[in-house]
Amino acid sequence: MKTLLRLLPLLVALPVSAAERLAVRVLDGGGLGSTEAQLVLGAGAELARELTALTVSPVSGLSRKCGDEACLRAMLSEVKAEQGLFLTVTPARKGTVDVEATWVDGAGGAAVRRRVPGASTADLKGALRPGVAALVPGFVRKGWGGLVVEADAARLRVDGRAQTSSGPVVPVTAGPHEVDLLLPSGEAALSREWVPEGARLRLTPPGQTAGGVMGTAARGKGLRVASYVTFSVGAVALAGSLVAGGLSRNAIKGVEPCMDAGRMCSRFPEAQAAYDKSDRYARTGNVLLGAGGGLSAVGVGLFVFDLVSSDD
């Protein structure tokens, strides 16, 4: 039977070292000129840089209208970007355009849309800001990243707080975090992870991968070997302290005190040298006794920890 809670020292994590890429593209809703298209593209790219931590890549040129989600994903795949902001623009009355902003996550999930009717071409960025800001996923905002848990029905705690999310990505602030992943089996995976800004960190419990199982077994074996070695060194030190104690007593053997005039006694220089030698042995024995006791205790502690951390 497995213990109810196993503290797994490492959590297999597949980090994304750099921010994800966002492609910004303008689509023709009907009768859009190249000048207006360029204005909308510039405003959309500037907004994306202000609102997100992503690497923004404006896609130049005017593309045909593409209202179907599969079509948008195909366009996103063409430019090899993880995220896409598509702006479908239709000219309205003079000096204004109607814009439909669509955000597509290449990793999956439904596309989300916002309509911005009557956006003034004189202040496109200001007109588009509320709609685009509402589309931006939480984990791509400046100062934020995301955690993706690749385990069914797993519960996630970050820095001691339970995390819930309506989507597959749990937004957290970028930087170091204590991550606690509680699995349906009752096991827990604990680790300290660095969440990159504007990117997703994928978490996989070691038990779900062969490499993780092998790594855990290797760590358990290494811990047990360390306990054996530490205890053995401590035992040798304790034995050395006993030897040093015996040598200390033997060093003053034969030294006779001068109790009366009719008895032979040791001369002072000889007695002093013998007692100095005995004192050195005694100090060495005390050091070995303390070190040996400490190392033996550490060895026993490591062995017990390895024992309770492994399967019963």
CSV table of C-alpha atoms in Angstrom, one decimal:
chain,number,residue,atom,x,y,z
A,1,MET,CA,0.0,0.0,0.0
A,2,LYS,CA,1.3,3.4,-0.9
A,3,THR,CA,1.5,6.2,1.7
A,4,LEU,CA,-1.3,8.7,1.5
A,5,LEU,CA,1.0,11.5,0.8
A,6,ARG,CA,4.3,11.2,-0.9
A,7,LEU,CA,6.6,14.2,-1.1
A,8,LEU,CA,8.1,14.0,-4.5
A,9,PRO,CA,11.2,16.3,-4.5
A,10,LEU,CA,11.1,17.1,-8.1
A,11,LEU,CA,8.2,17.8,-10.5
A,12,VAL,CA,8.9,17.2,-14.1
A,13,ALA,CA,8.4,20.5,-15.8
A,14,LEU,CA,8.7,21.5,-19.4
A,15,PRO,CA,9.3,25.2,-19.3
A,16,VAL,CA,9.0,27.7,-22.1
A,17,SER,CA,12.1,29.8,-21.8
A,18,ALA,CA,10.9,32.7,-23.9
A,19,ALA,CA,7.6,34.6,-24.3
A,20,GLU,CA,5.2,33.1,-26.9
A,21,ARG,CA,4.7,34.8,-30.3
A,22,LEU,CA,1.6,36.8,-31.2
A,23,ALA,CA,0.7,37.3,-34.8
A,24,VAL,CA,-1.4,40.5,-35.6
A,25,ARG,CA,-3.2,40.3,-38.9
A,26,VAL,CA,-5.8,42.5,-40.7
A,27,LEU,CA,-8.6,40.9,-42.7
A,28,ASP,CA,-10.7,42.7,-45.3
A,29,GLY,CA,-14.4,42.8,-44.3
A,30,GLY,CA,-15.2,44.3,-47.7
A,31,GLY,CA,-13.9,47.4,-49.6
A,32,LEU,CA,-11.0,48.1,-47.2
A,33,GLY,CA,-8.1,50.1,-48.7
A,34,SER,CA,-4.4,49.4,-48.1
A,35,THR,CA,-4.0,52.7,-46.2
A,36,GLU,CA,-6.7,52.0,-43.7
A,37,ALA,CA,-5.5,48.4,-43.3
A,38,GLN,CA,-2.0,49.7,-42.4
A,39,LEU,CA,-3.4,52.1,-39.9
A,40,VAL,CA,-5.4,49.3,-38.2
A,41,LEU,CA,-2.4,46.9,-38.2
A,42,GLY,CA,-0.2,49.5,-36.6
A,43,ALA,CA,-2.7,50.3,-33.9
A,44,GLY,CA,-3.4,46.6,-33.2
A,45,ALA,CA,0.4,45.9,-32.9
A,46,GLU,CA,1.0,48.8,-30.6
A,47,LEU,CA,-1.9,47.8,-28.4
A,48,ALA,CA,-0.6,44.2,-28.2
A,49,ARG,CA,2.8,45.4,-27.1
A,50,GLU,CA,1.3,47.6,-24.4
A,51,LEU,CA,-1.2,45.0,-23.1
A,52,THR,CA,0.8,41.7,-23.3
A,53,ALA,CA,4.2,40.3,-22.6
A,54,LEU,CA,4.2,38.4,-25.9
A,55,THR,CA,6.6,38.8,-28.8
A,56,VAL,CA,4.4,40.7,-31.3
A,57,SER,CA,4.8,40.1,-35.0
A,58,PRO,CA,2.6,42.2,-37.3
A,59,VAL,CA,1.7,40.3,-40.5
A,60,SER,CA,1.8,42.8,-43.4
A,61,GLY,CA,-0.5,42.7,-46.3
A,62,LEU,CA,-4.3,42.6,-46.5
A,63,SER,CA,-5.9,39.2,-46.2
A,64,ARG,CA,-9.3,38.0,-47.3
A,65,LYS,CA,-12.1,37.8,-44.8
A,66,CYS,CA,-11.9,34.6,-42.8
A,67,GLY,CA,-14.8,34.2,-40.3
A,68,ASP,CA,-14.5,30.4,-39.8
A,69,GLU,CA,-12.3,29.4,-36.8
A,70,ALA,CA,-10.6,26.6,-38.7
A,71,CYS,CA,-9.6,29.2,-41.4
A,72,LEU,CA,-8.1,31.5,-38.7
A,73,ARG,CA,-6.2,28.6,-37.2
A,74,ALA,CA,-4.8,27.7,-40.6
A,75,MET,CA,-3.6,31.4,-41.0
A,76,LEU,CA,-2.0,31.2,-37.5
A,77,SER,CA,-0.2,28.0,-38.4
A,78,GLU,CA,1.2,29.6,-41.6
A,79,VAL,CA,3.1,32.2,-39.6
A,80,LYS,CA,4.2,29.7,-36.8
A,81,ALA,CA,2.8,31.8,-33.9
A,82,GLU,CA,1.3,30.5,-30.7
A,83,GLN,CA,-1.3,33.3,-30.4
A,84,GLY,CA,-3.2,35.3,-33.0
A,85,LEU,CA,-5.1,38.6,-33.0
A,86,PHE,CA,-7.2,39.0,-36.2
A,87,LEU,CA,-8.8,42.3,-37.0
A,88,THR,CA,-11.6,42.1,-39.6
A,89,VAL,CA,-12.2,45.6,-40.8
A,90,THR,CA,-15.1,47.0,-42.8
A,91,PRO,CA,-15.3,50.7,-43.8
A,92,ALA,CA,-18.3,52.5,-42.4
A,93,ARG,CA,-19.2,56.2,-42.7
A,94,LYS,CA,-16.4,58.6,-43.6
A,95,GLY,CA,-13.5,58.5,-41.1
A,96,THR,CA,-14.7,55.4,-39.3
A,97,VAL,CA,-14.4,51.6,-39.6
A,98,ASP,CA,-16.2,48.7,-38.1
A,99,VAL,CA,-13.8,46.2,-36.5
A,100,GLU,CA,-14.3,42.6,-35.3
A,101,ALA,CA,-11.3,41.6,-33.1
A,102,THR,CA,-10.7,37.8,-32.7
A,103,TRP,CA,-8.2,36.2,-30.4
A,104,VAL,CA,-7.1,32.6,-31.3
A,105,ASP,CA,-4.9,30.4,-29.1
A,106,GLY,CA,-3.0,28.0,-31.2
A,107,ALA,CA,-2.8,25.4,-28.4
A,108,GLY,CA,-6.6,25.0,-28.4
A,109,GLY,CA,-9.7,26.4,-26.9
A,110,ALA,CA,-12.5,28.4,-28.6
A,111,ALA,CA,-11.7,31.7,-30.4
A,112,VAL,CA,-13.1,34.8,-28.6
A,113,ARG,CA,-14.5,37.9,-30.4
A,114,ARG,CA,-15.3,41.5,-29.7
A,115,ARG,CA,-17.0,44.0,-32.1
A,116,VAL,CA,-15.9,47.6,-32.2
A,117,PRO,CA,-18.4,49.5,-34.4
A,118,GLY,CA,-17.6,53.0,-35.7
A,119,ALA,CA,-14.0,53.2,-34.7
A,120,SER,CA,-12.5,56.5,-35.6
A,121,THR,CA,-9.5,56.2,-37.9
A,122,ALA,CA,-8.1,59.3,-36.2
A,123,ASP,CA,-7.7,57.4,-32.9
A,124,LEU,CA,-7.8,53.8,-33.8
A,125,LYS,CA,-5.7,52.6,-30.8
A,126,GLY,CA,-8.0,54.3,-28.3
A,127,ALA,CA,-11.1,53.0,-30.0
A,128,LEU,CA,-9.7,49.4,-30.1
A,129,ARG,CA,-8.2,49.3,-26.6
A,130,PRO,CA,-11.3,48.2,-24.6
A,131,GLY,CA,-12.2,45.5,-27.1
A,132,VAL,CA,-8.7,44.1,-27.5
A,133,ALA,CA,-8.0,44.3,-23.7
A,134,ALA,CA,-11.1,42.1,-23.0
A,135,LEU,CA,-9.7,39.4,-25.4
A,136,VAL,CA,-6.2,39.1,-23.9
A,137,PRO,CA,-5.8,35.9,-21.8
A,138,GLY,CA,-4.7,36.4,-18.3
A,139,PHE,CA,-1.5,34.5,-18.6
A,140,VAL,CA,-0.1,36.6,-21.5
A,141,ARG,CA,-0.5,40.0,-19.7
A,142,LYS,CA,2.6,41.9,-18.7
A,143,GLY,CA,4.1,40.4,-15.5
A,144,TRP,CA,2.1,37.2,-15.8
A,145,GLY,CA,2.6,33.6,-17.0
A,146,GLY,CA,0.6,30.4,-16.9
A,147,LEU,CA,0.7,26.9,-15.5
A,148,VAL,CA,-0.7,24.0,-17.5
A,149,VAL,CA,-1.4,20.8,-15.5
A,150,GLU,CA,-1.3,17.7,-17.6
A,151,ALA,CA,-3.2,15.5,-15.2
A,152,ASP,CA,-6.9,14.7,-15.0
A,153,ALA,CA,-8.7,16.1,-12.0
A,154,ALA,CA,-5.5,17.3,-10.3
A,155,ARG,CA,-5.8,20.1,-7.8
A,156,LEU,CA,-3.2,22.9,-7.9
A,157,ARG,CA,-1.9,25.1,-5.1
A,158,VAL,CA,0.6,27.9,-5.7
A,159,ASP,CA,2.3,29.4,-2.8
A,160,GLY,CA,-0.2,27.7,-0.5
A,161,ARG,CA,-3.3,29.0,-2.3
A,162,ALA,CA,-5.7,26.8,-4.2
A,163,GLN,CA,-5.9,27.8,-7.9
A,164,THR,CA,-8.9,27.5,-10.1
A,165,SER,CA,-9.3,28.5,-13.8
A,166,SER,CA,-12.1,28.3,-16.3
A,167,GLY,CA,-9.6,27.3,-19.0
A,168,PRO,CA,-6.7,24.9,-19.4
A,169,VAL,CA,-4.1,27.5,-18.3
A,170,VAL,CA,-3.9,28.8,-14.7
A,171,PRO,CA,-2.6,32.4,-14.8
A,172,VAL,CA,0.0,33.3,-12.1
A,173,THR,CA,2.5,36.1,-11.7
A,174,ALA,CA,5.8,35.5,-13.5
A,175,GLY,CA,8.7,34.5,-11.3
A,176,PRO,CA,9.4,31.8,-8.6
A,177,HIS,CA,6.6,29.9,-7.0
A,178,GLU,CA,6.1,26.9,-4.6
A,179,VAL,CA,3.9,24.5,-6.6
A,180,ASP,CA,1.8,21.8,-4.9
A,181,LEU,CA,0.1,19.4,-7.3
A,182,LEU,CA,-2.4,17.0,-5.5
A,183,LEU,CA,-3.4,14.0,-7.6
A,184,PRO,CA,-6.6,12.0,-7.4
A,185,SER,CA,-4.6,9.1,-6.0
A,186,GLY,CA,-3.8,11.1,-2.9
A,187,GLU,CA,-0.2,11.7,-3.9
A,188,ALA,CA,1.3,15.2,-3.9
A,189,ALA,CA,4.1,16.6,-6.1
A,190,LEU,CA,5.9,19.5,-4.5
A,191,SER,CA,8.5,21.7,-6.3
A,192,ARG,CA,9.8,25.2,-6.7
A,193,GLU,CA,9.2,26.4,-10.3
A,194,TRP,CA,10.1,29.5,-12.3
A,195,VAL,CA,7.1,30.7,-14.3
A,196,PRO,CA,8.2,32.7,-17.4
A,197,GLU,CA,6.5,35.9,-18.4
A,198,GLY,CA,4.1,35.6,-21.3
A,199,ALA,CA,4.5,31.9,-21.6
A,200,ARG,CA,3.1,28.6,-20.3
A,201,LEU,CA,4.9,26.2,-17.9
A,202,ARG,CA,3.7,22.6,-18.4
A,203,LEU,CA,3.7,20.4,-15.3
A,204,THR,CA,3.7,16.6,-15.5
A,205,PRO,CA,3.7,14.5,-12.4
A,206,PRO,CA,6.7,12.1,-12.4
A,207,GLY,CA,4.5,9.0,-12.1
A,208,GLN,CA,3.0,9.7,-15.5
A,209,THR,CA,6.3,9.4,-17.4
A,210,ALA,CA,8.8,6.5,-17.5
A,211,GLY,CA,11.6,9.0,-17.0
A,212,GLY,CA,10.0,10.4,-13.9
A,213,VAL,CA,9.6,6.9,-12.4
A,214,MET,CA,13.2,6.0,-13.1
A,215,GLY,CA,14.4,9.4,-11.8
A,216,THR,CA,12.5,8.9,-8.5
A,217,ALA,CA,13.9,5.4,-8.1
A,218,ALA,CA,17.4,6.6,-8.7
A,219,ARG,CA,17.0,9.4,-6.2
A,220,GLY,CA,15.7,6.8,-3.6
A,221,LYS,CA,18.6,4.5,-4.2
A,222,GLY,CA,21.1,7.4,-3.9
A,223,LEU,CA,19.5,8.6,-0.6
A,224,ARG,CA,19.9,5.1,0.9
A,225,VAL,CA,23.5,4.8,-0.2
A,226,ALA,CA,24.2,8.2,1.3
A,227,SER,CA,22.7,7.0,4.6
A,228,TYR,CA,24.8,3.8,4.6
A,229,VAL,CA,28.0,5.8,3.9
A,230,THR,CA,27.3,8.5,6.5
A,231,PHE,CA,26.5,5.9,9.2
A,232,SER,CA,29.6,3.9,8.3
A,233,VAL,CA,31.9,6.9,8.5
A,234,GLY,CA,30.3,7.8,11.9
A,235,ALA,CA,30.8,4.2,13.2
A,236,VAL,CA,34.5,4.3,12.2
A,237,ALA,CA,34.8,7.7,14.0
A,238,LEU,CA,33.2,6.2,17.1
A,239,ALA,CA,35.6,3.2,17.0
A,240,GLY,CA,38.5,5.6,16.6
A,241,SER,CA,37.4,7.5,19.8
A,242,LEU,CA,37.5,4.2,21.7
A,243,VAL,CA,41.0,3.5,20.5
A,244,ALA,CA,42.1,7.0,21.4
A,245,GLY,CA,40.7,6.6,24.9
A,246,GLY,CA,42.6,3.4,25.3
A,247,LEU,CA,45.8,5.0,24.1
A,248,SER,CA,45.2,7.9,26.5
A,249,ARG,CA,45.0,5.6,29.5
A,250,ASN,CA,48.0,3.6,28.3
A,251,ALA,CA,50.1,6.7,28.0
A,252,ILE,CA,50.1,7.3,31.8
A,253,LYS,CA,50.4,3.6,32.7
A,254,GLY,CA,53.6,3.2,34.8
A,255,VAL,CA,53.7,6.8,36.0
A,256,GLU,CA,54.1,6.5,39.8
A,257,PRO,CA,53.5,9.3,42.2
A,258,CYS,CA,56.0,10.2,44.9
A,259,MET,CA,54.0,9.2,48.0
A,260,ASP,CA,56.9,8.5,50.4
A,261,ALA,CA,60.6,8.5,50.5
A,262,GLY,CA,61.0,4.7,50.4
A,263,ARG,CA,59.0,4.3,47.1
A,264,MET,CA,60.4,4.7,43.6
A,265,CYS,CA,58.5,7.3,41.7
A,266,SER,CA,58.6,8.8,38.2
A,267,ARG,CA,60.7,11.9,37.6
A,268,PHE,CA,58.8,15.1,36.8
A,269,PRO,CA,60.0,15.5,33.2
A,270,GLU,CA,58.9,12.0,32.3
A,271,ALA,CA,55.6,12.3,34.1
A,272,GLN,CA,54.8,15.6,32.4
A,273,ALA,CA,55.6,14.2,29.0
A,274,ALA,CA,53.3,11.2,29.7
A,275,TYR,CA,50.4,13.3,30.9
A,276,ASP,CA,50.8,15.6,27.9
A,277,LYS,CA,50.6,12.6,25.5
A,278,SER,CA,47.6,11.2,27.4
A,279,ASP,CA,45.8,14.6,27.1
A,280,ARG,CA,46.4,14.8,23.3
A,281,TYR,CA,44.9,11.3,22.9
A,282,ALA,CA,41.9,12.3,25.1
A,283,ARG,CA,41.2,15.4,23.1
A,284,THR,CA,41.4,13.4,19.8
A,285,GLY,CA,39.0,10.8,21.3
A,286,ASN,CA,36.5,13.5,22.3
A,287,VAL,CA,36.5,15.0,18.8
A,288,LEU,CA,36.1,11.6,17.2
A,289,LEU,CA,33.3,10.8,19.6
A,290,GLY,CA,31.3,14.0,18.8
A,291,ALA,CA,31.8,13.7,15.0
A,292,GLY,CA,31.1,10.0,15.0
A,293,GLY,CA,27.9,10.4,17.0
A,294,GLY,CA,26.7,13.2,14.7
A,295,LEU,CA,27.4,11.4,11.5
A,296,SER,CA,25.8,8.2,12.8
A,297,ALA,CA,22.6,10.2,13.7
A,298,VAL,CA,22.5,11.8,10.3
A,299,GLY,CA,22.9,8.4,8.6
A,300,VAL,CA,20.0,6.9,10.7
A,301,GLY,CA,17.9,10.0,9.9
A,302,LEU,CA,18.5,9.6,6.1
A,303,PHE,CA,17.6,6.0,6.3
A,304,VAL,CA,14.4,6.6,8.1
A,305,PHE,CA,13.4,9.4,5.7
A,306,ASP,CA,14.1,7.2,2.7
A,307,LEU,CA,12.1,4.4,4.4
A,308,VAL,CA,9.0,6.4,5.1
A,309,SER,CA,9.1,8.1,1.7
A,310,SER,CA,9.1,4.8,-0.2
A,311,ASP,CA,6.2,2.4,-0.7
A,312,ASP,CA,5.2,0.4,2.4
